[in-house]
CSV table of C-alpha atoms in Angstrom, one decimal:
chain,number,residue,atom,x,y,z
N,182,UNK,CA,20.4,24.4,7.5
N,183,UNK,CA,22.3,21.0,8.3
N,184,UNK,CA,26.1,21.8,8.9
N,185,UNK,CA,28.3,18.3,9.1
N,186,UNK,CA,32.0,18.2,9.0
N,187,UNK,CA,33.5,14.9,7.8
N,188,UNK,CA,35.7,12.6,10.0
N,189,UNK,CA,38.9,11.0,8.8
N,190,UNK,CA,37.1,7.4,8.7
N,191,UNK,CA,34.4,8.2,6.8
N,192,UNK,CA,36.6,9.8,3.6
N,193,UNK,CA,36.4,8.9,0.1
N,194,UNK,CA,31.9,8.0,0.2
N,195,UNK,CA,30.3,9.7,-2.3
N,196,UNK,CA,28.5,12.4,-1.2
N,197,UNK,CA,24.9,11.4,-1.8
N,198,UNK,CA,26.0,7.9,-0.1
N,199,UNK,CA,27.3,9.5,2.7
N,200,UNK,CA,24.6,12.0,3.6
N,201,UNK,CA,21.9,9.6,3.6
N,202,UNK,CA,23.3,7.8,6.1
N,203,UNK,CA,24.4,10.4,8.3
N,204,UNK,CA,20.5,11.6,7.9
N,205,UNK,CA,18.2,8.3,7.8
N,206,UNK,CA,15.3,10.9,6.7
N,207,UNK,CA,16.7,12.0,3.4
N,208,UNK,CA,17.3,9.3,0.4
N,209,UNK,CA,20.3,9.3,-2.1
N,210,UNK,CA,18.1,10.4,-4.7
N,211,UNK,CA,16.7,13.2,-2.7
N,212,UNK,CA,20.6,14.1,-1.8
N,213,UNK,CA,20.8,14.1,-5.7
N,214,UNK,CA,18.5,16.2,-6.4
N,215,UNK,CA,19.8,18.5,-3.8
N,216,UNK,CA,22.6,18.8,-4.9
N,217,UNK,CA,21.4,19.4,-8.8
N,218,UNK,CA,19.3,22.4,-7.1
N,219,UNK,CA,22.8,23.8,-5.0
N,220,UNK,CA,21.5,23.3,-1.9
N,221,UNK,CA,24.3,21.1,-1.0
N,222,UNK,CA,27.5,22.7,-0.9
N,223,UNK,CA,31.3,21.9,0.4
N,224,UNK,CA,33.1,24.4,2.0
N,225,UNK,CA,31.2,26.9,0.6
N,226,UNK,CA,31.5,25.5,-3.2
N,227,UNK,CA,29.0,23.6,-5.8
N,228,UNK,CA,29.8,20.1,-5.8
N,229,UNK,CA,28.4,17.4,-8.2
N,230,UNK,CA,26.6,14.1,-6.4
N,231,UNK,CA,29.6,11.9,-7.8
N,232,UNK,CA,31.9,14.2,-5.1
N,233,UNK,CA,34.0,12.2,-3.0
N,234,UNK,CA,34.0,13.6,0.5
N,235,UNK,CA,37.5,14.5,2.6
N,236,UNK,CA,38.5,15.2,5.8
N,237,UNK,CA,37.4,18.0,7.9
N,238,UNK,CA,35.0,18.7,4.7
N,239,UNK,CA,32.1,21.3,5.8
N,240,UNK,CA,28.6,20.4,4.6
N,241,UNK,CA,25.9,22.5,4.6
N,242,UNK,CA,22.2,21.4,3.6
N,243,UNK,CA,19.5,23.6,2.8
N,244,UNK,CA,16.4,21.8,4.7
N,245,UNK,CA,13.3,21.1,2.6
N,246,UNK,CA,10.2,22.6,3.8
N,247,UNK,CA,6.8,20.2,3.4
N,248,UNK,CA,5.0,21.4,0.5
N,249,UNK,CA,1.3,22.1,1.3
N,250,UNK,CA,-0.5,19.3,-0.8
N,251,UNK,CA,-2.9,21.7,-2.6
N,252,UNK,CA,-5.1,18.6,-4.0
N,253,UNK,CA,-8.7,18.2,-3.0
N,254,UNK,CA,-10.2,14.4,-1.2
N,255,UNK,CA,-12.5,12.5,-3.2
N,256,UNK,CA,-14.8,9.8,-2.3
N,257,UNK,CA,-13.6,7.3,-4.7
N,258,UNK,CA,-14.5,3.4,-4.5
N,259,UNK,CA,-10.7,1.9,-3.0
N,260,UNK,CA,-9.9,-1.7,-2.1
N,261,UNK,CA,-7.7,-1.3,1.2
N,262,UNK,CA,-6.0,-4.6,1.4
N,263,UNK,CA,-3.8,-3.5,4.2
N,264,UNK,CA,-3.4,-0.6,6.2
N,265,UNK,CA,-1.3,0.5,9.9
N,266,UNK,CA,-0.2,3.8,10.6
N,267,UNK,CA,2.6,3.5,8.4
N,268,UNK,CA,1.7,2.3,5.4
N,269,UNK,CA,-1.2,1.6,3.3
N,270,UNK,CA,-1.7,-0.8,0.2
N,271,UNK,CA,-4.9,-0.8,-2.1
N,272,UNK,CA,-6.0,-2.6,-4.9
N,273,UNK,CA,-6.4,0.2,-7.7
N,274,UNK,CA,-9.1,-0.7,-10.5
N,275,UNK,CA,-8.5,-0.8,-13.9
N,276,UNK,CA,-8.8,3.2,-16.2
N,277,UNK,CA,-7.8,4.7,-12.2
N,278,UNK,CA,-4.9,6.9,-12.9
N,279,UNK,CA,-2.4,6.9,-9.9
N,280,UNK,CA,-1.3,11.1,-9.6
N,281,UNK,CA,-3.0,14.5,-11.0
N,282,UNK,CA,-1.7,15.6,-14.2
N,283,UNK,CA,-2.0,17.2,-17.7
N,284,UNK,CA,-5.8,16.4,-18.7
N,285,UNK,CA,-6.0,14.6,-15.2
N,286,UNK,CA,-6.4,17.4,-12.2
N,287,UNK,CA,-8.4,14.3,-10.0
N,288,UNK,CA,-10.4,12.1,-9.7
N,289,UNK,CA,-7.4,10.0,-9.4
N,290,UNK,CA,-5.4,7.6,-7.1
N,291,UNK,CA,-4.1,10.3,-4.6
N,292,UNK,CA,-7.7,11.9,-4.3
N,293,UNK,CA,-9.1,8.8,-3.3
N,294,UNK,CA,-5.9,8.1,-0.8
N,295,UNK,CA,-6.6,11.7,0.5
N,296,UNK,CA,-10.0,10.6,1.4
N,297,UNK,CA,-8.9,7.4,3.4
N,298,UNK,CA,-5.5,9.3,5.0
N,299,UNK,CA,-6.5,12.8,5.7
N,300,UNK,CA,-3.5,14.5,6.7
N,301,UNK,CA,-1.5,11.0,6.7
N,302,UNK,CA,0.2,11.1,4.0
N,303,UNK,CA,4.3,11.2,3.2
N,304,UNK,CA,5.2,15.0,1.6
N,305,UNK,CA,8.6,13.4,-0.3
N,306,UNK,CA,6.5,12.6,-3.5
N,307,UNK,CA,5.5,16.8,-3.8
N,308,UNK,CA,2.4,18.7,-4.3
N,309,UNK,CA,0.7,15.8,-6.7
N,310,UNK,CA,2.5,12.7,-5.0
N,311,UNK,CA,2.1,13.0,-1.6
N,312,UNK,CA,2.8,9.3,-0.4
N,313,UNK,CA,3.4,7.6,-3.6
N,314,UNK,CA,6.2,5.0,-3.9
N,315,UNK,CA,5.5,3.4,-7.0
N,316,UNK,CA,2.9,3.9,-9.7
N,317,UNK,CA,1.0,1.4,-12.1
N,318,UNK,CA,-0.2,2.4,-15.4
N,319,UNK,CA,-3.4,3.9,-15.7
N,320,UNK,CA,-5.2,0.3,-17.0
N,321,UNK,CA,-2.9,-1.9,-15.3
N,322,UNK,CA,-5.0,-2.9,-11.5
N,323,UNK,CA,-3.8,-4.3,-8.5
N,324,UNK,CA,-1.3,-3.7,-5.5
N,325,UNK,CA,0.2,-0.5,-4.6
N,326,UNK,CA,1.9,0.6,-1.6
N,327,UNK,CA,1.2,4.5,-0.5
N,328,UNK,CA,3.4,5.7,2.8
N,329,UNK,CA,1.6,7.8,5.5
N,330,UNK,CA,5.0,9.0,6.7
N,331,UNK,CA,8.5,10.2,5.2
N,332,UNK,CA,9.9,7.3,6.9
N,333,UNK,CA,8.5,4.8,5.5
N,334,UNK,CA,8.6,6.3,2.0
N,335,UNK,CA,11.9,6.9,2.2
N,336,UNK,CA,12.9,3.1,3.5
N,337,UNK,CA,10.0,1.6,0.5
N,338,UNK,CA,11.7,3.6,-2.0
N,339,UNK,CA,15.5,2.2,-1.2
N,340,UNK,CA,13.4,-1.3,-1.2
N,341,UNK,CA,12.4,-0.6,-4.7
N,342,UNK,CA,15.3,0.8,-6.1
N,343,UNK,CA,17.9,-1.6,-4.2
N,344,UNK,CA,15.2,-4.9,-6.5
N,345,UNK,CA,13.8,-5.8,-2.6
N,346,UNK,CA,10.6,-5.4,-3.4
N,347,UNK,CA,9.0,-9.0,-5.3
N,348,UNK,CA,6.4,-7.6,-7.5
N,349,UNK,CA,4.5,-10.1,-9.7
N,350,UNK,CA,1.9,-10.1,-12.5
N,351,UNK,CA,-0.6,-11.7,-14.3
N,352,UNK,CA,-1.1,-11.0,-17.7
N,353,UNK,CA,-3.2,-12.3,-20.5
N,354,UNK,CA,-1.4,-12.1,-23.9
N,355,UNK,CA,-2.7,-13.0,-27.3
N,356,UNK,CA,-0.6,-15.9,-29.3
N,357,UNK,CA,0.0,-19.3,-27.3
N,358,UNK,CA,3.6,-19.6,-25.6
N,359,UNK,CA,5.6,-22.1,-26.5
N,360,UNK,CA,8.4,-21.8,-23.0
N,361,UNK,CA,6.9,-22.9,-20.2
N,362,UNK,CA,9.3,-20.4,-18.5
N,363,UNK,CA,11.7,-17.6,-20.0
N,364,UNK,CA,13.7,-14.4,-19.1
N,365,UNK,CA,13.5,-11.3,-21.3
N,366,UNK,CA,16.7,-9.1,-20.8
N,367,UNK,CA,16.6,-6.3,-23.5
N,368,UNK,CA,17.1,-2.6,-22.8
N,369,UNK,CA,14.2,0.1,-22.4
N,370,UNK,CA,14.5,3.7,-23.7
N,371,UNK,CA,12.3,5.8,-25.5
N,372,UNK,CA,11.1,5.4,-28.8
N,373,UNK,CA,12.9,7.2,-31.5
N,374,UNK,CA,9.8,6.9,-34.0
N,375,UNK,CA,7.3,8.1,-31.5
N,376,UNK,CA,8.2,9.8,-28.0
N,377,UNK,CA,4.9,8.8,-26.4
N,378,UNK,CA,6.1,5.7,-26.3
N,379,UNK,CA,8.8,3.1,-24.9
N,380,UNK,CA,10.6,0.7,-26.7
N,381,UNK,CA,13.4,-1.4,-26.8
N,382,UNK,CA,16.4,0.1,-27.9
N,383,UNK,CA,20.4,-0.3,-27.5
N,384,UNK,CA,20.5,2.8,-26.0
N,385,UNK,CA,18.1,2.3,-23.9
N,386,UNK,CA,18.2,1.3,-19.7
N,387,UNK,CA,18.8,-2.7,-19.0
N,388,UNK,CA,15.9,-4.4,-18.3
N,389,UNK,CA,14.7,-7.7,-16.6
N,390,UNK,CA,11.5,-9.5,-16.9
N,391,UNK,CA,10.9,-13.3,-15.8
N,392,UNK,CA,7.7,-15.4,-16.9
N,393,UNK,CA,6.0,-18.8,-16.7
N,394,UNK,CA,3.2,-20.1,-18.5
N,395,UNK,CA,-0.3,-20.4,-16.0
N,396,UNK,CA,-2.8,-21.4,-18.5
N,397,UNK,CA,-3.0,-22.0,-23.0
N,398,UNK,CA,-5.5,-21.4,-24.4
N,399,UNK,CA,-6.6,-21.5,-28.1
N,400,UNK,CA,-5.0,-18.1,-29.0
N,401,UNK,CA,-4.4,-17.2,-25.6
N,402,UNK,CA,-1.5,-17.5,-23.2
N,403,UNK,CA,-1.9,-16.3,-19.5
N,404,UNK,CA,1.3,-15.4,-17.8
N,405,UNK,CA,2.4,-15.2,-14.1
N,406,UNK,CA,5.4,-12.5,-14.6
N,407,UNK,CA,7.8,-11.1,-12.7
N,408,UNK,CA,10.2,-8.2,-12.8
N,409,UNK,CA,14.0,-7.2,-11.8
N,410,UNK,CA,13.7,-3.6,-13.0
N,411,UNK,CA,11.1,-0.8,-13.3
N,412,UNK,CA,11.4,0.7,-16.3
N,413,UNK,CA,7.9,2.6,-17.8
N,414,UNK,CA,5.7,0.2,-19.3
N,415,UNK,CA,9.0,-2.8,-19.2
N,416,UNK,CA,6.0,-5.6,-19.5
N,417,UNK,CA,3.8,-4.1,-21.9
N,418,UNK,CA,6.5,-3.5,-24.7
N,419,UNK,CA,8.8,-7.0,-23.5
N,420,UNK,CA,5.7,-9.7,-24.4
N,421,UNK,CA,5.0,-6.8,-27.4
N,422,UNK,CA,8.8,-7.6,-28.3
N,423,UNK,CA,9.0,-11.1,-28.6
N,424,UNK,CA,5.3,-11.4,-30.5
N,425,UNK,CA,2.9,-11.6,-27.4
N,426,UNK,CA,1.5,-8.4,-26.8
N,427,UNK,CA,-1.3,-8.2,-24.2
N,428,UNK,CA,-4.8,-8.6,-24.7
N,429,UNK,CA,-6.0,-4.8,-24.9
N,430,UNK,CA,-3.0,-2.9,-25.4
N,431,UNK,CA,-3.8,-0.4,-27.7
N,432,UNK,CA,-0.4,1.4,-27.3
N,433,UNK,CA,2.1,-1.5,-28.5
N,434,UNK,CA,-0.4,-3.3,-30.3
N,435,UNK,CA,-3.0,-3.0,-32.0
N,436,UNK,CA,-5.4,-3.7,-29.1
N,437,UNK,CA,-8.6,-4.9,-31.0
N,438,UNK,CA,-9.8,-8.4,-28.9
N,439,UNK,CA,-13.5,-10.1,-29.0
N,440,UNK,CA,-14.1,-8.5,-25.7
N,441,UNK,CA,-13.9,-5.2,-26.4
N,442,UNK,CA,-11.4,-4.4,-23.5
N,443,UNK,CA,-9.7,-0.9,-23.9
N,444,UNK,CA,-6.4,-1.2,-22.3
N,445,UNK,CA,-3.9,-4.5,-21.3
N,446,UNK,CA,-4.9,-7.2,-19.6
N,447,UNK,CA,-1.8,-6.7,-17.3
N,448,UNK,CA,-2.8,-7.0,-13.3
N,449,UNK,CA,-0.4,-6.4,-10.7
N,450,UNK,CA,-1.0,-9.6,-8.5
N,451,UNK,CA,1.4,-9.2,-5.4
N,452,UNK,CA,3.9,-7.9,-3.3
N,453,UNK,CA,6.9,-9.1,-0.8
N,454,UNK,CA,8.7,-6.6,0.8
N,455,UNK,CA,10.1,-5.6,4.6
N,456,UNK,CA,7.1,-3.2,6.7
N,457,UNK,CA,9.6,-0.2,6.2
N,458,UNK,CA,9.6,0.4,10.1
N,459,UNK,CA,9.0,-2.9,11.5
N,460,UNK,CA,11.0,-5.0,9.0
N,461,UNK,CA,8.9,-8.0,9.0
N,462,UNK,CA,8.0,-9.5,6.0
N,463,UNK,CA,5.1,-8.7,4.2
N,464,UNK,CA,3.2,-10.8,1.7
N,465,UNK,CA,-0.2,-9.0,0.0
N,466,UNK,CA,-2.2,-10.0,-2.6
N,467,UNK,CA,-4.8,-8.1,-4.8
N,468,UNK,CA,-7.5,-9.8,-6.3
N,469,UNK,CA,-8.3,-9.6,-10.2
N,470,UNK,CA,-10.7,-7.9,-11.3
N,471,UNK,CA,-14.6,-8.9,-12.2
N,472,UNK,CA,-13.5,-8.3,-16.0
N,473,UNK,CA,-10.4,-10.1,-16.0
N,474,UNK,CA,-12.3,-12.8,-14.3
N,475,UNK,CA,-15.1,-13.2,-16.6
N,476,UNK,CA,-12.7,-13.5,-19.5
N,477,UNK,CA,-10.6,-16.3,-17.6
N,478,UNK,CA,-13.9,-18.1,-17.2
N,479,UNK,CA,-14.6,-18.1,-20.8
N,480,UNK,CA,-11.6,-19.2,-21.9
N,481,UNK,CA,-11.2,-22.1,-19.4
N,482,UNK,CA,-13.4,-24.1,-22.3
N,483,UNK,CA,-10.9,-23.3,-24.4
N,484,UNK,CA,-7.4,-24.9,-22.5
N,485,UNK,CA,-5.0,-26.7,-24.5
């Protein structure tokens, strides 16, 4: 049990704010989540995470225990593109899904992770998670960033949710783009017609997504593309939105392509980010995959 008692000059923070920074090893989202869960209480009382603190305030917070990651190691083929004892960032292949779940108990991601890590892995994402900081889709490859420690997941996860982190993509889309560069700024929610799926709705959360044209082709369009937000599955259903789906995607379009690729054409190129205990900038790139390759090859007859 943490016990603080709040000083005249730190009155009026939130209290998720202010108990982050008075402990650098819990996150404002974890303090949320505390505190939807009552293990955070002031002077003795439930408090929601919008509470403003006051003076001589007593805190108390219920520590979290590690969970025991009850998941097994698999040896699973990984691309390590970078690794120190803090961090480590692969290049996941295309059909790898990133956590266990429903119809997916391994023989994912985190198995493979396990394998490379052993016992090195951060305990903030839970029993499934265990080091994950951001996820890709299940067909979308590329860069991903898995902490070894609660540290470092905690300092890559303000990254991400304070828009640090530069992520860009490339993604093949079918139709030929006319802008050489454009901004798509619609909101994200779920789908009121079918709650599998996202799409872009008023009620939905605001969304961000920058492009620029790499290469036409005759039907084709490949796109370097980069995002503000992270809203589930923001690229696929934006370039669905404005008539450019991406070459595969059977879930906002229709997917068929002479290929015969299951699942978009979407690759998750690179990353720029602060090393979240060094703080020196990092730059890492994943390269495409053989598939996305071959296509590219083809269609290079084809430019316009």
């Amino acid at each position: 049990m943490i016990k603080i008692i709040v000083k005249k000059e730190e009155c009026n923070q939130r209290i998720d704010s202010y108990l982050s920074q008075k402990n650098k090893d819990i996150s404002r989202v974890a303090v949320q989540r505390l505190v939807k869960e009552e293990k955070v209480r002031v002077n003795g009382k439930k408090i929601k995470a919008s509470y403003k603190v006051q003076e001589n305030d007593q805190i108390t917070l219920e520590e979290e225990k590690p969970k025991e990651i009850a998941l097994k190691a698999q040896d699973i083929p990984i691309k390590v593109i970078y690794e120190d004892q803090d961090i480590i960032v692969v290049n996941k292949p295309k059909g790898l899904v990133v956590h266990p779940a429903n119809g997916n108990p391994d023989g994912t991601l985190v198995n493979a992770i396990m394998a490379i890590c052993k016992d090195s892995l951060s305990g903030i994402g839970g029993e499934i998670r265990p080091g994950i900081v951001h996820r890709l889709d299940k067909d979308t490859s590329g860069i991903l960033i898995i902490a070894k420690n609660d540290k470092a997941h905690i300092n890559m996860s303000e990254q991400i949710k304070e828009h640090k982190v530069e992520k860009t993509y490339i993604a093949l889309v079918k139709g030929v783009v006319k802008e050489n560069e454009a901004t798509i700024h619609m909101p994200i929610g779920r789908s009121p017609k079918d709650r599998k799926k996202m799409a872009v709705v008023k009620t939905g959360k605001d969304a961000i997504t920058h492009f620029k044209v790499l290469k036409r082709y005759d039907n084709y369009t490949l796109l370097e593309v980069k995002i503000e937000t992270g809203r589930t599955h923001q690229i696929r259903v934006h370039l669905s939105q404005i008539g450019y789906p991406i070459v595969g995607d059977m879930t906002y379009s229709n997917g068929k392509n002479k290929w015969k690729i299951e699942g978009q054409c979407l690759h998750a190129k690179s990353l720029k980010f602060r090393h979240p205990i060094t703080n020196q900038e990092m730059f890492l790139e994943a390269e495409l995959p053989k598939y996305l390759e071959a296509i590219l090859k083809e269609l290079k007859q084809r430019e316009l």
